Amino acid sequence: MNIEKLTTCEELVMKVVWEADEEMSLMEIMDRVNAKYKKDWKPQTVSTFLARIVRKGYLRSYRSGRQFYYTILIPLESYIGHITNEY
C-alpha cells in the first residue's frame, strides 16, 4: 500500500479523527483540534487540511445538508506501520 506522508498540521487533524474512531463533521473536528492542541484554527483552515487529507486517501468526505462529514479510510495502525517502515 502506498501511503503518502501527512504534514504536521494534517497529522494533528487526523489524530483527532483517529481518536474519535467515528464519522465526524468539520465543526466537530475543528472544535476538538482547537481544544486539544490549543489552536485557534478557523473552519476554512481545517477544511483545507481535510481536503488535502481526503486527496491523500486517508478520509472519505460527503455532504449531508449544510455539513461535511469525514470517515476514516486508513486506520492509525496502518499509518504508524508505514511511517516506521520508512526509517
Backbone as JSON Lines, residues from 0, in Angstrom:
{"i":0,"aa":"M","n":[0.83,-1.18,0.0],"ca":[0.0,0.0,0.0],"c":[0.88,1.24,0.0]}
{"i":1,"aa":"N","n":[0.58,2.17,-0.87],"ca":[1.35,3.41,-0.96],"c":[0.63,4.49,-0.17]}
{"i":2,"aa":"I","n":[1.18,4.84,1.0],"ca":[0.58,5.84,1.87],"c":[1.44,7.1,1.83]}
{"i":3,"aa":"E","n":[0.82,8.21,1.46],"ca":[1.54,9.48,1.4],"c":[1.65,10.06,2.81]}
{"i":4,"aa":"K","n":[2.81,10.6,3.14],"ca":[3.05,11.15,4.47],"c":[2.19,12.4,4.7]}
{"i":5,"aa":"L","n":[1.75,12.55,5.93],"ca":[0.98,13.73,6.32],"c":[1.91,14.83,6.83]}
{"i":6,"aa":"T","n":[1.51,16.07,6.63],"ca":[2.25,17.18,7.24],"c":[1.93,17.2,8.73]}
{"i":7,"aa":"T","n":[2.64,18.0,9.49],"ca":[2.41,18.09,10.94],"c":[0.98,18.54,11.24]}
{"i":8,"aa":"C","n":[0.5,19.54,10.55],"ca":[-0.86,20.03,10.77],"c":[-1.91,18.99,10.37]}
{"i":9,"aa":"E","n":[-1.67,18.31,9.26],"ca":[-2.59,17.25,8.83],"c":[-2.61,16.12,9.86]}
{"i":10,"aa":"E","n":[-1.46,15.82,10.44],"ca":[-1.39,14.79,11.48],"c":[-2.21,15.16,12.69]}
{"i":11,"aa":"L","n":[-2.17,16.41,13.11],"ca":[-2.98,16.85,14.25],"c":[-4.46,16.62,13.97]}
{"i":12,"aa":"V","n":[-4.89,16.98,12.78],"ca":[-6.29,16.79,12.4],"c":[-6.63,15.3,12.38]}
{"i":13,"aa":"M","n":[-5.77,14.49,11.79],"ca":[-6.04,13.05,11.7],"c":[-6.04,12.39,13.07]}
{"i":14,"aa":"K","n":[-5.17,12.83,13.97],"ca":[-5.14,12.25,15.33],"c":[-6.49,12.42,16.01]}
{"i":15,"aa":"V","n":[-7.1,13.57,15.83],"ca":[-8.43,13.81,16.41],"c":[-9.46,12.86,15.82]}
{"i":16,"aa":"V","n":[-9.41,12.67,14.52],"ca":[-10.36,11.76,13.86],"c":[-10.1,10.32,14.28]}
{"i":17,"aa":"W","n":[-8.81,9.92,14.31],"ca":[-8.48,8.56,14.74],"c":[-8.92,8.3,16.18]}
{"i":18,"aa":"E","n":[-8.73,9.28,17.06],"ca":[-9.13,9.1,18.46],"c":[-10.64,8.93,18.6]}
{"i":19,"aa":"A","n":[-11.39,9.64,17.8],"ca":[-12.86,9.53,17.86],"c":[-13.32,8.2,17.3]}
{"i":20,"aa":"D","n":[-12.57,7.67,16.31],"ca":[-12.87,6.4,15.67],"c":[-14.32,6.33,15.15]}
{"i":21,"aa":"E","n":[-14.81,7.48,14.71],"ca":[-16.16,7.53,14.15],"c":[-16.24,8.68,13.15]}
{"i":22,"aa":"E","n":[-17.28,8.66,12.39],"ca":[-17.52,9.74,11.44],"c":[-17.68,11.06,12.2]}
{"i":23,"aa":"M","n":[-17.07,12.11,11.67],"ca":[-17.14,13.41,12.33],"c":[-17.43,14.52,11.32]}
{"i":24,"aa":"S","n":[-18.04,15.59,11.8],"ca":[-18.29,16.75,10.95],"c":[-17.09,17.7,11.02]}
{"i":25,"aa":"L","n":[-17.02,18.6,10.06],"ca":[-15.97,19.61,10.05],"c":[-15.93,20.37,11.37]}
{"i":26,"aa":"M","n":[-17.08,20.8,11.87],"ca":[-17.12,21.6,13.09],"c":[-16.67,20.8,14.3]}
{"i":27,"aa":"E","n":[-17.03,19.53,14.38],"ca":[-16.58,18.68,15.48],"c":[-15.06,18.53,15.46]}
{"i":28,"aa":"I","n":[-14.52,18.31,14.27],"ca":[-13.06,18.16,14.13],"c":[-12.37,19.46,14.53]}
{"i":29,"aa":"M","n":[-12.86,20.59,14.03],"ca":[-12.26,21.88,14.35],"c":[-12.3,22.14,15.86]}
{"i":30,"aa":"D","n":[-13.43,21.91,16.49],"ca":[-13.56,22.14,17.94],"c":[-12.57,21.27,18.72]}
{"i":31,"aa":"R","n":[-12.45,20.02,18.35],"ca":[-11.55,19.11,19.08],"c":[-10.08,19.45,18.86]}
{"i":32,"aa":"V","n":[-9.71,19.77,17.62],"ca":[-8.31,20.14,17.34],"c":[-7.94,21.4,18.12]}
{"i":33,"aa":"N","n":[-8.81,22.39,18.08],"ca":[-8.53,23.65,18.77],"c":[-8.42,23.44,20.28]}
{"i":34,"aa":"A","n":[-9.29,22.63,20.86],"ca":[-9.26,22.39,22.3],"c":[-8.04,21.56,22.71]}
{"i":35,"aa":"K","n":[-7.79,20.49,21.98],"ca":[-6.72,19.57,22.36],"c":[-5.33,20.16,22.14]}
{"i":36,"aa":"Y","n":[-5.13,20.86,21.03],"ca":[-3.8,21.34,20.67],"c":[-3.64,22.85,20.84]}
{"i":37,"aa":"K","n":[-4.59,23.48,21.52],"ca":[-4.52,24.92,21.81],"c":[-4.33,25.76,20.55]}
{"i":38,"aa":"K","n":[-5.08,25.43,19.53],"ca":[-5.05,26.16,18.27],"c":[-6.22,27.13,18.21]}
{"i":39,"aa":"D","n":[-6.18,28.02,17.26],"ca":[-7.28,28.93,17.0],"c":[-7.61,28.89,15.51]}
{"i":40,"aa":"W","n":[-7.69,27.68,14.99],"ca":[-7.95,27.5,13.57],"c":[-9.41,27.76,13.27]}
{"i":41,"aa":"K","n":[-9.65,28.41,12.15],"ca":[-10.99,28.71,11.67],"c":[-11.48,27.55,10.8]}
{"i":42,"aa":"P","n":[-12.8,27.49,10.53],"ca":[-13.33,26.39,9.7],"c":[-12.62,26.26,8.35]}
{"i":43,"aa":"Q","n":[-12.3,27.38,7.71],"ca":[-11.65,27.33,6.4],"c":[-10.28,26.66,6.48]}
{"i":44,"aa":"T","n":[-9.54,26.93,7.56],"ca":[-8.21,26.34,7.74],"c":[-8.32,24.82,7.89]}
{"i":45,"aa":"V","n":[-9.22,24.39,8.77],"ca":[-9.4,22.95,8.99],"c":[-9.94,22.29,7.74]}
{"i":46,"aa":"S","n":[-10.83,22.97,7.04],"ca":[-11.38,22.44,5.79],"c":[-10.28,22.23,4.75]}
{"i":47,"aa":"T","n":[-9.33,23.14,4.69],"ca":[-8.2,23.0,3.76],"c":[-7.37,21.76,4.11]}
{"i":48,"aa":"F","n":[-7.05,21.6,5.4],"ca":[-6.3,20.41,5.82],"c":[-7.08,19.14,5.5]}
{"i":49,"aa":"L","n":[-8.38,19.14,5.77],"ca":[-9.2,17.96,5.5],"c":[-9.25,17.65,4.0]}
{"i":50,"aa":"A","n":[-9.32,18.66,3.16],"ca":[-9.33,18.43,1.71],"c":[-8.03,17.76,1.27]}
{"i":51,"aa":"R","n":[-6.92,18.19,1.82],"ca":[-5.63,17.56,1.49],"c":[-5.59,16.11,1.97]}
{"i":52,"aa":"I","n":[-6.12,15.89,3.18],"ca":[-6.15,14.54,3.75],"c":[-7.02,13.62,2.9]}
{"i":53,"aa":"V","n":[-8.14,14.13,2.43],"ca":[-9.03,13.36,1.54],"c":[-8.3,13.03,0.25]}
{"i":54,"aa":"R","n":[-7.6,14.0,-0.35],"ca":[-6.84,13.76,-1.59],"c":[-5.76,12.7,-1.39]}
{"i":55,"aa":"K","n":[-5.19,12.65,-0.2],"ca":[-4.15,11.66,0.1],"c":[-4.75,10.28,0.41]}
{"i":56,"aa":"G","n":[-6.07,10.2,0.52],"ca":[-6.73,8.91,0.69],"c":[-6.94,8.45,2.12]}
{"i":57,"aa":"Y","n":[-6.74,9.31,3.09],"ca":[-6.92,8.93,4.5],"c":[-8.37,8.97,4.94]}
{"i":58,"aa":"L","n":[-9.13,9.87,4.35],"ca":[-10.53,10.06,4.72],"c":[-11.39,10.09,3.47]}
{"i":59,"aa":"R","n":[-12.67,9.8,3.68],"ca":[-13.68,10.0,2.65],"c":[-14.62,11.07,3.18]}
{"i":60,"aa":"S","n":[-15.06,11.96,2.32],"ca":[-15.97,13.01,2.77],"c":[-17.28,12.93,2.01]}
{"i":61,"aa":"Y","n":[-18.33,13.39,2.67],"ca":[-19.62,13.53,2.0],"c":[-20.39,14.66,2.66]}
{"i":62,"aa":"R","n":[-21.32,15.18,1.94],"ca":[-22.11,16.3,2.44],"c":[-23.51,15.82,2.78]}
{"i":63,"aa":"S","n":[-23.99,16.26,3.92],"ca":[-25.36,15.98,4.33],"c":[-25.96,17.31,4.79]}
{"i":64,"aa":"G","n":[-26.84,17.85,3.99],"ca":[-27.38,19.17,4.28],"c":[-26.28,20.21,4.11]}
{"i":65,"aa":"R","n":[-26.04,20.97,5.16],"ca":[-25.0,22.01,5.1],"c":[-23.69,21.56,5.72]}
{"i":66,"aa":"Q","n":[-23.63,20.34,6.22],"ca":[-22.45,19.83,6.91],"c":[-21.67,18.85,6.04]}
{"i":67,"aa":"F","n":[-20.34,18.89,6.19],"ca":[-19.47,17.87,5.59],"c":[-19.08,16.9,6.69]}
{"i":68,"aa":"Y","n":[-19.07,15.62,6.35],"ca":[-18.69,14.57,7.3],"c":[-17.51,13.8,6.73]}
{"i":69,"aa":"Y","n":[-16.69,13.27,7.64],"ca":[-15.46,12.59,7.24],"c":[-15.4,11.23,7.91]}
{"i":70,"aa":"T","n":[-15.05,10.22,7.08],"ca":[-14.95,8.83,7.53],"c":[-13.53,8.34,7.28]}
{"i":71,"aa":"I","n":[-12.99,7.58,8.22],"ca":[-11.63,7.07,8.15],"c":[-11.51,5.98,7.08]}
{"i":72,"aa":"L","n":[-10.51,6.1,6.21],"ca":[-10.19,5.05,5.24],"c":[-8.9,4.33,5.6]}
{"i":73,"aa":"I","n":[-7.93,5.06,6.16],"ca":[-6.66,4.46,6.56],"c":[-6.58,4.53,8.09]}
{"i":74,"aa":"P","n":[-6.61,3.38,8.76],"ca":[-6.54,3.38,10.22],"c":[-5.17,3.81,10.74]}
{"i":75,"aa":"L","n":[-5.15,4.24,11.98],"ca":[-3.92,4.71,12.62],"c":[-2.82,3.65,12.56]}
{"i":76,"aa":"E","n":[-3.17,2.41,12.79],"ca":[-2.18,1.32,12.81],"c":[-1.47,1.2,11.46]}
{"i":77,"aa":"S","n":[-2.2,1.36,10.38],"ca":[-1.59,1.31,9.04],"c":[-0.64,2.46,8.83]}
{"i":78,"aa":"Y","n":[-1.02,3.65,9.29],"ca":[-0.16,4.82,9.14],"c":[1.11,4.65,9.96]}
{"i":79,"aa":"I","n":[0.98,4.22,11.2],"ca":[2.16,4.02,12.06],"c":[3.08,2.97,11.46]}
{"i":80,"aa":"G","n":[2.51,1.88,10.97],"ca":[3.31,0.82,10.35],"c":[4.06,1.32,9.13]}
{"i":81,"aa":"H","n":[3.42,2.14,8.34],"ca":[4.07,2.69,7.13],"c":[5.18,3.65,7.51]}
{"i":82,"aa":"I","n":[4.91,4.52,8.47],"ca":[5.9,5.52,8.88],"c":[7.13,4.84,9.51]}
{"i":83,"aa":"T","n":[6.91,3.85,10.35],"ca":[8.05,3.17,10.99],"c":[8.86,2.36,9.99]}
{"i":84,"aa":"N","n":[8.22,1.87,8.93],"ca":[8.96,1.12,7.9],"c":[9.81,2.02,7.03]}
{"i":85,"aa":"E","n":[9.48,3.33,7.0],"ca":[10.3,4.27,6.22],"c":[11.67,4.47,6.83]}
{"i":86,"aa":"Y","n":[11.79,4.26,8.12],"ca":[13.05,4.55,8.82],"c":[13.86,3.33,9.05]}
